[in-house]
Coordinates of C-alpha atoms and ligand atoms in Angstrom, one line a residue:
M1 CA 29.0 -16.0 88.9
R2 CA 30.2 -14.5 85.6
G3 CA 31.4 -16.8 82.8
F4 CA 35.1 -17.1 82.2
H5 CA 37.1 -17.9 79.1
V6 CA 38.6 -21.3 80.1
A7 CA 41.4 -22.9 78.0
I8 CA 41.3 -26.7 78.3
L9 CA 44.8 -27.9 78.2
A10 CA 45.4 -31.6 77.5
N11 CA 47.6 -34.0 75.6
L12 CA 45.4 -35.9 73.2
K13 CA 46.3 -39.5 72.4
K14 CA 45.7 -38.8 68.7
N15 CA 48.4 -36.0 68.8
A16 CA 51.0 -38.0 70.6
P17 CA 54.4 -37.9 68.9
Q18 CA 55.1 -41.0 66.7
I19 CA 58.4 -42.4 67.7
P20 CA 59.6 -45.8 66.7
G21 CA 60.6 -48.2 69.5
L22 CA 58.3 -46.9 72.2
P23 CA 56.3 -49.5 74.2
A24 CA 52.8 -50.0 72.9
D25 CA 51.3 -48.6 76.1
Y26 CA 53.6 -45.6 76.2
W27 CA 50.9 -43.0 75.6
A28 CA 48.2 -44.7 77.6
D29 CA 48.1 -41.8 80.1
L30 CA 47.0 -39.3 77.5
D31 CA 43.4 -38.2 77.0
S32 CA 40.8 -39.0 74.4
E33 CA 38.9 -36.4 72.4
H34 CA 35.8 -37.8 74.1
T35 CA 37.1 -36.8 77.6
V36 CA 38.1 -33.3 76.5
Q37 CA 34.8 -32.8 74.7
A38 CA 33.0 -33.9 77.9
I39 CA 35.0 -31.3 79.9
A40 CA 34.2 -28.6 77.4
D41 CA 30.5 -29.5 77.5
A42 CA 30.5 -29.4 81.3
L43 CA 32.3 -26.0 81.4
Q44 CA 30.0 -24.6 78.8
A45 CA 27.0 -25.9 80.8
G46 CA 28.5 -24.0 83.7
G47 CA 28.3 -20.8 81.7
H48 CA 31.9 -20.6 80.5
R49 CA 33.5 -20.2 77.1
T50 CA 36.1 -22.8 76.3
T51 CA 39.1 -23.2 73.9
F52 CA 41.1 -26.4 73.6
L53 CA 44.9 -26.1 73.4
E54 CA 47.2 -29.1 73.0
G55 CA 49.8 -29.1 75.7
D56 CA 52.9 -29.4 73.4
V57 CA 55.7 -27.1 72.2
T58 CA 53.1 -24.8 70.6
L59 CA 51.4 -24.0 73.9
Y60 CA 53.5 -21.0 75.0
D61 CA 52.7 -19.0 71.8
R62 CA 49.1 -20.2 71.7
L63 CA 48.5 -19.1 75.3
R64 CA 49.8 -15.6 74.5
E65 CA 47.4 -15.3 71.5
V66 CA 44.4 -16.8 73.3
R67 CA 44.9 -15.2 76.7
P68 CA 42.4 -17.3 78.7
D69 CA 41.1 -16.1 82.1
I70 CA 42.1 -19.5 83.5
C71 CA 43.2 -22.9 82.2
F72 CA 41.6 -26.3 83.0
N73 CA 44.8 -28.3 83.0
I74 CA 44.9 -32.1 82.5
C75 CA 48.2 -32.3 80.6
E76 CA 50.2 -35.4 81.3
G77 CA 53.1 -34.2 79.2
H78 CA 55.1 -36.1 76.6
F79 CA 58.7 -36.2 77.6
G80 CA 60.9 -35.9 80.6
D81 CA 61.1 -37.0 84.2
S82 CA 58.8 -34.2 85.4
R83 CA 56.6 -34.0 82.3
E84 CA 53.4 -33.3 84.2
A85 CA 55.0 -30.2 85.7
Q86 CA 56.0 -28.6 82.4
V87 CA 52.7 -27.0 81.5
P88 CA 52.1 -25.5 85.0
A89 CA 55.6 -24.0 84.8
I90 CA 54.7 -22.3 81.5
L91 CA 51.4 -21.1 83.0
E92 CA 53.3 -19.6 86.0
M93 CA 55.8 -17.9 83.7
L94 CA 52.8 -16.3 81.8
R95 CA 50.9 -15.6 85.0
I96 CA 47.8 -17.5 83.9
P97 CA 45.7 -19.2 86.6
Y98 CA 45.1 -22.9 86.3
T99 CA 43.2 -25.7 88.0
G100 CA 45.0 -28.4 90.0
S101 CA 48.3 -28.8 91.7
K102 CA 51.4 -26.8 90.9
V103 CA 54.9 -27.5 89.6
L104 CA 56.5 -29.0 92.6
T105 CA 53.6 -31.3 93.5
L106 CA 53.2 -32.6 89.9
A107 CA 56.9 -33.3 89.6
L108 CA 57.0 -35.0 93.0
T109 CA 54.0 -37.3 92.6
L110 CA 55.0 -38.4 89.1
D111 CA 58.1 -39.8 90.8
K112 CA 56.8 -42.7 93.0
P113 CA 60.0 -43.3 95.0
M114 CA 60.4 -39.6 95.7
T115 CA 56.7 -39.4 96.9
K116 CA 57.3 -42.5 99.1
R117 CA 60.2 -40.7 100.7
V118 CA 58.0 -37.8 101.6
L119 CA 55.2 -40.1 102.8
A120 CA 57.6 -42.1 104.9
F121 CA 59.2 -39.0 106.4
S122 CA 55.7 -37.8 107.3
G123 CA 55.0 -41.1 109.1
L124 CA 52.4 -42.3 106.5
P125 CA 52.3 -46.0 105.6
T126 CA 53.7 -47.0 102.2
P127 CA 55.3 -50.3 101.3
P128 CA 59.1 -50.6 102.0
F129 CA 61.0 -50.2 98.8
Q130 CA 64.3 -49.9 96.9
V131 CA 65.0 -48.1 93.6
F132 CA 67.1 -49.9 90.9
E133 CA 68.9 -48.1 88.2
R134 CA 70.6 -51.4 87.1
A135 CA 69.2 -54.9 87.1
D136 CA 72.2 -56.3 89.0
E137 CA 72.2 -54.0 92.0
P138 CA 72.1 -56.0 95.3
L139 CA 68.7 -56.3 96.9
S140 CA 68.5 -54.7 100.4
A141 CA 68.4 -57.2 103.2
E142 CA 65.3 -55.4 104.5
L143 CA 63.1 -56.5 101.6
E144 CA 61.6 -60.0 101.5
Y145 CA 59.8 -61.8 98.7
P146 CA 57.3 -61.6 97.3
L147 CA 58.2 -58.2 95.8
F148 CA 56.5 -56.0 93.3
V149 CA 58.4 -54.4 90.4
K150 CA 57.1 -51.3 88.5
P151 CA 58.3 -48.3 86.6
S152 CA 59.1 -45.2 88.8
R153 CA 57.3 -42.6 86.7
Q154 CA 54.4 -44.1 84.8
G155 CA 50.6 -44.2 85.3
T156 CA 47.5 -46.0 84.1
G157 CA 48.9 -49.4 85.1
M158 CA 51.7 -49.1 82.6
G159 CA 54.4 -51.7 83.0
I160 CA 52.1 -53.6 85.5
S161 CA 51.1 -57.2 84.9
P162 CA 51.0 -60.4 86.9
S163 CA 54.8 -60.8 86.3
S164 CA 55.2 -57.6 88.3
I165 CA 54.9 -59.9 91.4
V166 CA 58.3 -61.6 91.8
L167 CA 58.8 -64.6 94.1
H168 CA 62.5 -65.1 93.9
E169 CA 65.8 -63.6 92.6
D170 CA 65.6 -64.9 89.0
Q171 CA 62.1 -63.4 88.6
L172 CA 63.3 -60.1 90.2
R173 CA 66.3 -59.8 87.9
Q174 CA 64.2 -60.7 84.8
Q175 CA 61.5 -58.1 85.7
L176 CA 64.0 -55.4 86.5
R177 CA 65.7 -56.0 83.1
E178 CA 62.3 -55.8 81.4
V179 CA 61.1 -52.5 83.1
L180 CA 64.5 -50.8 82.8
K181 CA 64.6 -51.6 79.1
R182 CA 61.0 -50.7 78.2
Y183 CA 60.7 -47.5 80.2
R184 CA 64.3 -46.3 80.3
E185 CA 63.8 -45.0 83.9
P186 CA 64.6 -46.4 87.3
A187 CA 62.5 -49.4 88.5
L188 CA 60.7 -49.3 91.9
V189 CA 60.7 -52.5 93.9
E190 CA 58.2 -52.6 96.7
R191 CA 57.0 -55.2 99.2
Y192 CA 54.1 -56.9 97.4
V193 CA 50.9 -56.1 99.3
P194 CA 48.2 -58.8 99.0
G195 CA 44.7 -57.6 99.7
R196 CA 42.0 -55.2 98.5
E197 CA 42.3 -52.3 96.1
V198 CA 40.8 -49.0 97.3
T199 CA 41.1 -45.4 96.1
V200 CA 39.9 -42.2 97.7
G201 CA 39.1 -39.0 95.8
I202 CA 39.3 -35.5 97.2
V203 CA 38.0 -32.2 95.7
G204 CA 38.8 -28.9 97.4
N205 CA 41.6 -27.3 99.4
L206 CA 42.8 -27.4 102.9
C207 CA 42.3 -24.2 104.7
R208 CA 45.7 -22.7 105.5
G209 CA 46.8 -23.2 109.1
R210 CA 44.0 -25.8 109.6
G211 CA 45.6 -28.6 107.7
E212 CA 46.2 -31.0 110.6
A213 CA 44.1 -34.0 110.0
T214 CA 42.6 -34.9 113.3
T215 CA 38.9 -35.9 113.2
P216 CA 37.3 -37.4 110.2
G217 CA 35.0 -35.0 108.5
G218 CA 36.8 -32.1 110.2
W219 CA 38.6 -30.7 107.2
P220 CA 36.9 -27.5 106.1
G221 CA 37.3 -26.8 102.4
L222 CA 37.8 -30.4 101.5
R223 CA 35.2 -32.7 100.0
L224 CA 36.3 -36.2 100.6
L225 CA 34.6 -38.7 98.4
Q226 CA 33.7 -42.2 99.7
P227 CA 36.3 -44.8 99.2
L228 CA 35.9 -46.8 96.0
E229 CA 36.9 -50.5 95.9
I230 CA 37.8 -52.1 92.6
E231 CA 36.8 -55.7 92.8
L232 CA 39.6 -57.5 91.0
G233 CA 38.7 -61.0 92.1
V234 CA 37.1 -61.9 88.8
Y235 CA 40.5 -61.4 87.2
A236 CA 42.4 -63.2 89.9
Q237 CA 43.7 -65.6 87.3
A238 CA 44.4 -63.4 84.4
E239 CA 45.5 -60.2 86.2
A240 CA 46.6 -61.7 89.6
G241 CA 44.2 -59.4 91.4
L242 CA 46.1 -56.3 90.3
Y243 CA 44.8 -53.1 88.8
T244 CA 46.9 -53.6 85.6
H245 CA 46.9 -51.5 82.5
R246 CA 44.7 -54.2 80.8
A247 CA 42.2 -54.1 83.7
K248 CA 42.1 -50.3 83.5
V249 CA 41.7 -50.1 79.8
D250 CA 40.4 -53.3 78.2
L251 CA 38.4 -54.8 81.1
A252 CA 37.2 -51.6 82.8
D253 CA 33.6 -52.1 81.9
K254 CA 33.6 -55.6 83.3
L255 CA 35.1 -54.7 86.7
T256 CA 32.9 -54.3 89.7
Y257 CA 33.2 -50.9 91.4
L258 CA 32.0 -50.7 95.0
C259 CA 31.4 -47.2 96.3
P260 CA 31.3 -46.8 99.2
A261 CA 33.6 -49.7 99.6
P262 CA 32.3 -52.1 102.3
L263 CA 34.6 -51.2 105.1
S264 CA 34.5 -51.1 108.9
A265 CA 34.1 -47.6 110.3
D266 CA 37.7 -47.8 111.6
V267 CA 39.2 -48.6 108.3
A268 CA 37.1 -46.0 106.5
D269 CA 38.1 -43.3 109.0
E270 CA 41.8 -44.3 108.7
L271 CA 41.5 -44.1 104.9
S272 CA 40.1 -40.6 105.1
R273 CA 42.8 -39.4 107.5
L274 CA 45.6 -40.9 105.3
A275 CA 44.1 -39.5 102.1
V276 CA 43.9 -36.0 103.6
E277 CA 47.4 -36.3 105.1
A278 CA 48.9 -37.5 101.8
F279 CA 47.1 -34.6 100.0
R280 CA 48.6 -32.2 102.6
V281 CA 52.2 -33.4 102.7
T282 CA 52.5 -33.5 98.9
G283 CA 50.9 -30.1 98.6
C284 CA 48.0 -31.0 96.4
L285 CA 45.5 -28.4 95.2
D286 CA 41.9 -28.6 94.0
M287 CA 41.7 -32.4 93.6
A288 CA 43.6 -35.6 93.9
R289 CA 43.1 -39.4 94.2
V290 CA 45.0 -41.4 96.6
D291 CA 45.5 -45.1 95.8
F292 CA 45.7 -47.7 98.6
R293 CA 46.0 -51.4 99.1
L294 CA 44.3 -52.9 102.2
D295 CA 46.9 -55.4 103.5
S296 CA 45.4 -58.8 104.1
T297 CA 48.5 -59.9 106.0
N298 CA 48.3 -56.9 108.4
D299 CA 44.7 -56.7 109.6
W300 CA 43.6 -55.0 106.4
R301 CA 45.5 -51.9 107.3
P302 CA 45.7 -49.3 104.5
T303 CA 49.0 -48.6 102.8
I304 CA 49.5 -45.8 100.3
L305 CA 50.7 -46.8 96.8
E306 CA 50.6 -43.4 95.2
I307 CA 49.0 -40.0 94.9
N308 CA 47.4 -38.8 91.6
P309 CA 47.0 -35.0 91.6
L310 CA 45.7 -35.2 88.0
P311 CA 43.2 -38.0 88.3
G312 CA 41.5 -39.2 85.1
L313 CA 38.2 -37.4 84.3
S314 CA 36.7 -39.7 81.6
P315 CA 32.9 -39.8 82.0
G316 CA 31.7 -43.1 83.5
I317 CA 35.2 -44.7 83.5
S318 CA 37.6 -42.8 85.7
D319 CA 37.7 -43.7 89.4
L320 CA 37.2 -40.1 90.6
V321 CA 34.2 -39.7 88.3
I322 CA 32.7 -43.0 89.6
E323 CA 33.3 -41.9 93.2
A324 CA 31.7 -38.5 92.5
E325 CA 28.7 -40.2 90.9
A326 CA 28.2 -42.3 93.9
A327 CA 27.9 -39.1 95.9
G328 CA 25.3 -37.7 93.5
I329 CA 27.8 -35.5 91.8
G330 CA 27.5 -35.9 88.0
H331 CA 30.4 -35.3 85.5
T332 CA 29.2 -31.8 84.7
E333 CA 29.0 -30.9 88.4
L334 CA 32.4 -32.4 89.2
V335 CA 34.2 -30.5 86.4
N336 CA 32.6 -27.3 87.5
L337 CA 33.4 -28.0 91.1
I338 CA 37.1 -28.4 90.2
L339 CA 37.0 -25.1 88.3
D340 CA 35.2 -23.2 91.0
T341 CA 37.6 -24.5 93.6
A342 CA 40.5 -23.1 91.6
L343 CA 38.7 -19.8 90.9
R344 CA 38.1 -19.4 94.6
R345 CA 41.7 -20.2 95.4
Y346 CA 42.8 -17.4 93.0
G347 CA 40.2 -15.0 94.5
M348 CA 38.5 -14.8 91.1
V349 CA 35.1 -15.4 92.5
Ligands
LIG1 N1 53.4 -52.9 96.2 C1 52.3 -53.4 95.6 N2 51.7 -54.5 96.0 C2 50.6 -55.0 95.4 N3 50.0 -54.5 94.3 C3 50.6 -53.4 93.8 C4 51.8 -52.7 94.4 N4 52.0 -51.6 93.7 C5 51.2 -51.6 92.7 N5 50.3 -52.6 92.7 C6 49.2 -52.9 91.8 O1 49.4 -52.2 90.6 C7 48.4 -51.2 90.4 C8 49.0 -49.9 89.8 O2 50.0 -49.4 90.7 P1 50.2 -47.8 90.8 O3 48.9 -47.2 91.4 O4 51.4 -47.6 91.6 O5 50.4 -47.5 89.3 P2 49.8 -46.5 88.3 O6 50.0 -47.1 87.0 O7 50.5 -45.2 88.5 O8 48.3 -46.3 88.6 P3 47.3 -45.1 88.1 O9 46.6 -45.6 87.0 O10 46.5 -45.0 89.3 O11 48.2 -43.9 87.8 C9 47.8 -50.9 91.8 O12 46.6 -50.3 91.7 C10 47.8 -52.3 92.4 O13 46.8 -53.2 91.8
LIG2 MG1 47.5 -46.0 90.8

């Protein structure tokens, strides 16, 4: 395969806008120079030439100067309800190919309630929920405590802590006030799902017309990675067994990652089926990671928390990278697999 000129598009933490009054974790989603360098090293090892471009307001002009063959997009975006979808929109305007999902999928999946509506419509399990724009809205009679309160459009465990679990009305109202004030976006209230934390990575694309997920392993074009369990029991006290921002960032090297997760064949098959279906109904391309809880009150049945079409790619740290490693796919190979998947999708190879 010939080498391509690949522009790596990312929002670096160090370039994040400095705005007084934002929560301390506000830019936690953005990438480190280390991650971007690792992606550049991987692509160069794959025989490609790379240029890094910051995914900010300068991007449109820079792309017209640089004219890459394809972009490796990991931009989370800075501002706006659909911030992850902004860079793909620019790329489509300029007709430049890029890795990963497109505008609609990135806008949809950043919005957890909207994603849950699509999942529920498609008959996929996701905890019952209600969206609050104000802290004093009445709670639906269908929701019972304990409940879980989180921001609608954040990632990396932002706004998630043991106090996200609310046991009664006072706690609910307090947590709603907190989330609405900090993140200035609607709060999502879900049934609290006690149990185990599992995530499933996917690389590849569903073949058109053959997307019906029927038999496990029967999805040509998709590479399903083995489920990864994040063992949060050690932080049962401090983090309430949740995959919080603190667990993801400060305690990451102390967590136990089990891949493949020790699961019965039935649960593992069901996770595969649900991950593929979630990938399909939200229109993911090239890669995604689907986050689940296994419900201890319902025979450990999987329920879908969210879909991440731009999963983290930090070497040795990100869940997708850990899952790939367990399958014998190193970071360099994973990054090139994602690029090759996109190149094939565009008919460039
Ligand atoms: N309804 C729920 N019941 C129990 N725990 C939950 C619930 N929703 C979220 N959590 C906990 O909070 C964590 C983060 O939730 P979620 O995956 O929705 O947010 P995120 O910040 O977008 O995550 P990511 O880092 O994957 O982008 C989950 O991994 C889980 O530990
Ligand atoms: Mg998650």
